[in-house]
CSV table of C-alpha atoms in Angstrom, one decimal:
chain,number,residue,atom,x,y,z
P,25,LYS,CA,-7.1,-10.8,12.9
P,26,GLN,CA,-4.1,-10.7,10.5
P,27,GLU,CA,-1.1,-8.9,11.8
P,28,VAL,CA,2.1,-8.2,9.8
P,29,THR,CA,5.4,-7.6,11.5
P,30,GLN,CA,8.7,-6.5,9.9
P,31,ILE,CA,12.0,-6.8,11.7
P,32,PRO,CA,14.3,-5.0,12.0
P,33,ALA,CA,12.6,-1.6,11.9
P,34,ALA,CA,15.9,-0.1,10.6
P,35,LEU,CA,19.0,-1.4,9.1
P,36,SER,CA,22.3,0.2,8.0
P,37,VAL,CA,24.9,-1.7,6.1
P,38,PRO,CA,27.9,-0.9,3.9
P,39,GLU,CA,27.6,-0.8,0.2
P,40,GLY,CA,28.2,-4.2,-1.5
P,41,GLU,CA,26.8,-6.4,1.3
P,42,ASN,CA,24.0,-8.9,0.8
P,43,LEU,CA,21.1,-8.4,3.2
P,44,VAL,CA,17.9,-10.0,4.2
P,45,LEU,CA,14.7,-8.2,5.3
P,46,ASN,CA,12.1,-10.2,7.3
P,47,CYS,CA,8.3,-10.1,7.2
P,48,SER,CA,6.0,-12.3,9.4
P,49,PHE,CA,2.2,-12.7,9.4
P,50,THR,CA,-0.1,-14.3,11.9
P,51,ASP,CA,-2.7,-15.8,9.6
P,52,SER,CA,-1.4,-18.2,6.9
P,53,ALA,CA,-4.6,-18.0,4.9
P,54,ILE,CA,-3.2,-15.4,2.5
P,55,TYR,CA,-3.8,-15.0,-1.2
P,56,ASN,CA,-0.6,-13.3,-2.0
P,57,LEU,CA,2.3,-11.3,-0.5
P,58,GLN,CA,3.8,-8.2,-2.0
P,59,TRP,CA,7.0,-6.4,-1.3
P,60,PHE,CA,7.1,-2.6,-1.9
P,61,ARG,CA,9.7,0.1,-1.8
P,62,GLN,CA,9.0,3.6,-0.6
P,63,ASP,CA,11.3,6.6,-0.9
P,64,PRO,CA,10.9,9.4,1.7
P,65,GLY,CA,7.7,11.3,1.1
P,66,LYS,CA,6.9,9.3,-2.0
P,67,GLY,CA,4.4,6.7,-3.0
P,68,LEU,CA,4.8,2.9,-3.2
P,69,THR,CA,6.7,1.0,-5.9
P,70,SER,CA,5.9,-2.7,-6.2
P,71,LEU,CA,9.0,-4.9,-6.2
P,72,LEU,CA,7.8,-8.5,-6.1
P,73,LEU,CA,4.5,-10.4,-5.7
P,74,ILE,CA,4.4,-14.0,-4.5
P,75,GLN,CA,1.3,-16.0,-4.8
P,76,SER,CA,0.3,-18.2,-1.9
P,77,SER,CA,1.2,-21.3,-4.0
P,78,GLN,CA,4.6,-20.1,-4.8
P,79,ARG,CA,7.9,-20.3,-2.8
P,80,GLU,CA,9.9,-17.5,-4.3
P,81,GLN,CA,10.1,-14.7,-6.9
P,82,THR,CA,13.2,-13.0,-8.3
P,83,SER,CA,13.8,-9.7,-10.0
P,84,GLY,CA,17.3,-8.6,-10.7
P,85,ARG,CA,19.2,-8.4,-7.4
P,86,LEU,CA,16.0,-9.0,-5.4
P,87,ASN,CA,14.7,-12.4,-4.3
P,88,ALA,CA,11.6,-12.8,-2.2
P,89,SER,CA,10.7,-16.1,-0.5
P,90,LEU,CA,7.5,-17.2,1.1
P,91,ASP,CA,6.9,-19.9,3.7
P,92,LYS,CA,3.2,-19.7,4.2
P,93,SER,CA,2.9,-22.4,6.8
P,94,SER,CA,5.3,-20.6,9.1
P,95,GLY,CA,4.0,-17.2,8.3
P,96,ARG,CA,7.2,-15.8,7.0
P,97,SER,CA,8.7,-14.0,4.0
P,98,THR,CA,12.2,-12.7,3.3
P,99,LEU,CA,13.4,-10.2,0.8
P,100,TYR,CA,17.0,-10.8,-0.1
P,101,ILE,CA,19.0,-7.9,-1.7
P,102,ALA,CA,22.3,-8.9,-3.3
P,103,ALA,CA,25.2,-6.6,-3.7
P,104,SER,CA,23.5,-3.6,-2.1
P,105,GLN,CA,23.9,-0.1,-3.5
P,106,PRO,CA,23.3,3.4,-2.0
P,107,GLY,CA,20.4,3.7,-4.4
P,108,ASP,CA,18.7,0.8,-2.5
P,109,SER,CA,18.3,3.1,0.5
P,110,ALA,CA,14.5,3.3,1.1
P,111,THR,CA,11.8,1.9,3.3
P,112,TYR,CA,10.7,-1.6,2.4
P,113,LEU,CA,7.2,-2.7,3.2
P,114,CYS,CA,5.5,-6.1,2.9
P,115,ALA,CA,1.8,-6.6,2.7
P,116,VAL,CA,-0.5,-9.6,2.5
P,117,SER,CA,-4.0,-10.0,1.0
P,118,ARG,CA,-6.9,-12.4,1.5
P,119,ARG,CA,-9.5,-13.5,-0.9
P,120,ASN,CA,-12.4,-13.1,1.6
P,121,SER,CA,-11.5,-9.5,2.4
P,122,ASN,CA,-11.7,-8.2,-1.1
P,123,TYR,CA,-7.9,-8.6,-1.4
P,124,GLN,CA,-7.3,-5.5,0.7
P,125,LEU,CA,-3.7,-5.4,1.8
P,126,ILE,CA,-2.6,-5.7,5.4
P,127,TRP,CA,0.8,-4.0,6.0
P,128,GLY,CA,3.8,-4.2,8.1
P,129,ALA,CA,5.4,-1.0,9.3
P,130,GLY,CA,8.4,-1.4,7.1
P,131,THR,CA,12.1,-1.7,7.4
P,132,LYS,CA,14.1,1.5,6.8
P,133,LEU,CA,17.3,0.5,4.9
P,134,ILE,CA,20.4,2.7,4.7
P,135,ILE,CA,23.2,1.6,2.4
P,136,LYS,CA,26.4,3.5,3.3
P,137,PRO,CA,28.8,4.3,0.4
V,13,ASP,CA,-1.8,4.1,-19.8
V,14,THR,CA,0.7,5.6,-17.3
V,15,GLY,CA,-0.5,3.9,-14.2
V,16,VAL,CA,-2.5,5.1,-11.2
V,17,SER,CA,-2.7,8.8,-11.0
V,18,GLN,CA,-3.5,10.9,-7.9
V,19,ASP,CA,-4.2,14.6,-7.7
V,20,PRO,CA,-3.1,16.7,-6.0
V,21,ARG,CA,0.3,15.4,-4.9
V,22,HIS,CA,0.3,17.8,-1.9
V,23,LYS,CA,-2.4,19.7,0.0
V,24,ILE,CA,-2.0,22.0,2.9
V,25,THR,CA,-5.3,23.1,4.5
V,26,LYS,CA,-6.4,24.9,7.6
V,27,ARG,CA,-8.2,22.9,10.3
V,28,GLY,CA,-11.9,22.8,9.6
V,29,GLN,CA,-11.7,23.1,5.9
V,30,ASN,CA,-13.0,20.5,3.5
V,31,VAL,CA,-10.6,18.8,1.0
V,32,THR,CA,-11.2,16.4,-1.9
V,33,PHE,CA,-8.7,14.1,-3.5
V,34,ARG,CA,-8.9,12.4,-6.9
V,35,CYS,CA,-7.7,9.0,-8.0
V,36,ASP,CA,-7.6,7.8,-11.6
V,37,PRO,CA,-6.9,4.0,-11.7
V,38,ILE,CA,-5.4,2.0,-14.5
V,39,SER,CA,-8.1,2.2,-17.2
V,40,GLU,CA,-9.3,-1.5,-17.2
V,41,HIS,CA,-9.0,-2.0,-13.5
V,42,ASN,CA,-12.4,-2.4,-11.8
V,43,ARG,CA,-11.1,-2.7,-8.2
V,44,LEU,CA,-10.1,0.5,-6.4
V,45,TYR,CA,-8.8,0.9,-2.9
V,46,TRP,CA,-8.0,3.9,-0.7
V,47,TYR,CA,-5.4,3.6,2.1
V,48,ARG,CA,-4.0,6.1,4.6
V,49,GLN,CA,-0.4,6.2,5.8
V,50,THR,CA,0.9,8.1,8.8
V,51,LEU,CA,4.6,8.8,9.4
V,52,GLY,CA,6.6,5.8,10.2
V,53,GLN,CA,3.7,3.4,9.8
V,54,GLY,CA,2.5,1.0,7.1
V,55,PRO,CA,-0.7,2.0,5.1
V,56,GLU,CA,-4.1,1.3,6.6
V,57,PHE,CA,-7.1,0.3,4.5
V,58,LEU,CA,-9.9,2.9,4.3
V,59,THR,CA,-12.3,1.7,1.6
V,60,TYR,CA,-12.8,-0.5,-1.4
V,61,PHE,CA,-14.8,-0.1,-4.7
V,62,GLN,CA,-15.7,-2.8,-7.2
V,63,ASN,CA,-16.7,-0.8,-10.3
V,64,GLU,CA,-19.0,1.9,-8.9
V,65,ALA,CA,-20.1,0.0,-5.8
V,66,GLN,CA,-18.4,0.8,-2.5
V,67,LEU,CA,-18.3,-2.7,-1.0
V,68,GLU,CA,-16.2,-2.2,2.1
V,69,LYS,CA,-15.4,0.6,4.5
V,70,SER,CA,-13.0,0.6,7.4
V,71,ARG,CA,-14.1,1.8,10.8
V,72,LEU,CA,-11.2,4.3,10.3
V,73,LEU,CA,-13.5,6.0,7.8
V,74,SER,CA,-15.4,8.3,10.1
V,75,ASP,CA,-18.5,10.3,9.2
V,76,ARG,CA,-16.3,13.1,8.0
V,77,PHE,CA,-14.9,11.0,5.2
V,78,SER,CA,-16.8,10.0,2.1
V,79,ALA,CA,-15.6,8.3,-1.1
V,80,GLU,CA,-17.3,8.0,-4.4
V,81,ARG,CA,-16.6,6.3,-7.7
V,82,PRO,CA,-19.7,7.4,-9.7
V,83,LYS,CA,-19.0,5.9,-13.1
V,84,GLY,CA,-16.7,3.1,-12.0
V,85,SER,CA,-13.6,4.9,-13.3
V,86,PHE,CA,-12.0,7.7,-11.2
V,87,SER,CA,-12.7,8.0,-7.5
V,88,THR,CA,-12.8,10.9,-5.1
V,89,LEU,CA,-12.1,11.0,-1.4
V,90,GLU,CA,-13.5,13.9,0.6
V,91,ILE,CA,-12.7,14.9,4.1
V,92,GLN,CA,-15.0,17.4,5.8
V,93,ARG,CA,-14.0,19.6,8.7
V,94,THR,CA,-10.4,18.5,8.6
V,95,GLU,CA,-8.6,17.9,11.9
V,96,GLN,CA,-4.8,17.8,12.5
V,97,GLY,CA,-5.1,14.0,13.0
V,98,ASP,CA,-6.1,13.7,9.3
V,99,SER,CA,-2.6,14.7,8.3
V,100,ALA,CA,-1.2,11.7,6.4
V,101,MET,CA,-0.4,10.3,3.0
V,102,TYR,CA,-3.6,9.1,1.2
V,103,LEU,CA,-2.8,6.3,-1.3
V,104,CYS,CA,-5.0,4.9,-4.0
V,105,ALA,CA,-4.5,1.5,-5.6
V,106,SER,CA,-6.2,-0.4,-8.4
V,107,SER,CA,-6.3,-4.0,-9.5
V,108,LEU,CA,-8.1,-6.1,-12.1
V,109,GLU,CA,-10.8,-8.5,-10.9
V,110,LEU,CA,-9.9,-11.1,-13.5
V,111,SER,CA,-6.2,-11.0,-12.8
V,112,PRO,CA,-5.1,-14.3,-11.3
V,113,ASN,CA,-2.5,-12.7,-9.0
V,114,GLN,CA,-4.6,-9.7,-7.9
V,115,GLU,CA,-1.6,-7.4,-8.0
V,116,ALA,CA,-2.3,-4.0,-6.6
V,117,PHE,CA,-0.8,-0.9,-8.4
V,118,PHE,CA,-0.4,2.3,-6.4
V,119,GLY,CA,-0.4,5.9,-7.3
V,120,GLN,CA,2.1,8.4,-5.9
V,121,GLY,CA,-0.2,9.4,-3.1
V,122,THR,CA,-1.6,12.7,-1.9
V,123,ARG,CA,0.1,14.2,1.1
V,124,LEU,CA,-2.3,16.1,3.3
V,125,THR,CA,-1.1,18.6,6.0
V,126,VAL,CA,-3.7,20.1,8.2
V,127,VAL,CA,-2.4,23.2,10.0
């Protein structure tokens, strides 16, 4: 059974710092991995998607990496801003489970001005 | 198309009442998923439709829950005899079967509070 873990559960850093969020999964037979952002009480905003054959994806100040063999992904945020404060969730899908997403519990990020 | 739309955004209901939520996926997307998210947790899969066929249901989907997608477009999720434990965010996602990356697009969710 696939399990997804995100560490740390919460993180507070000063504005301007670069930071890394971690996601690990127990079954390497994934189709893709997605990183999402969720603001309090709101829905999910997709940030980056990495196919199982890819090693990383970049969008602006965000960079996501994937090491499928070790079951790990990282989300790197450069030059953090207070507006980056949110919960970040990662999720993996598998072809033989209709691509349903299996989720981590998220990392709550606070960027202090 | 403006993306996945869910209605209502918020619902407060008394225990024992029935509620129904609606999801309108991105128009060309034939895959549709429902997830449930409780406070401080990641979402959990509830059910999956491919076109109008409900192909998978989680064991989380008790007999009080039913979902439909009658014409392969919008979907409804009904909860009968609501319980306080049903309080959660209900999220809908859609994707395109022919898309090589199978990216899921989410709506803003329906937050249910059972009092």
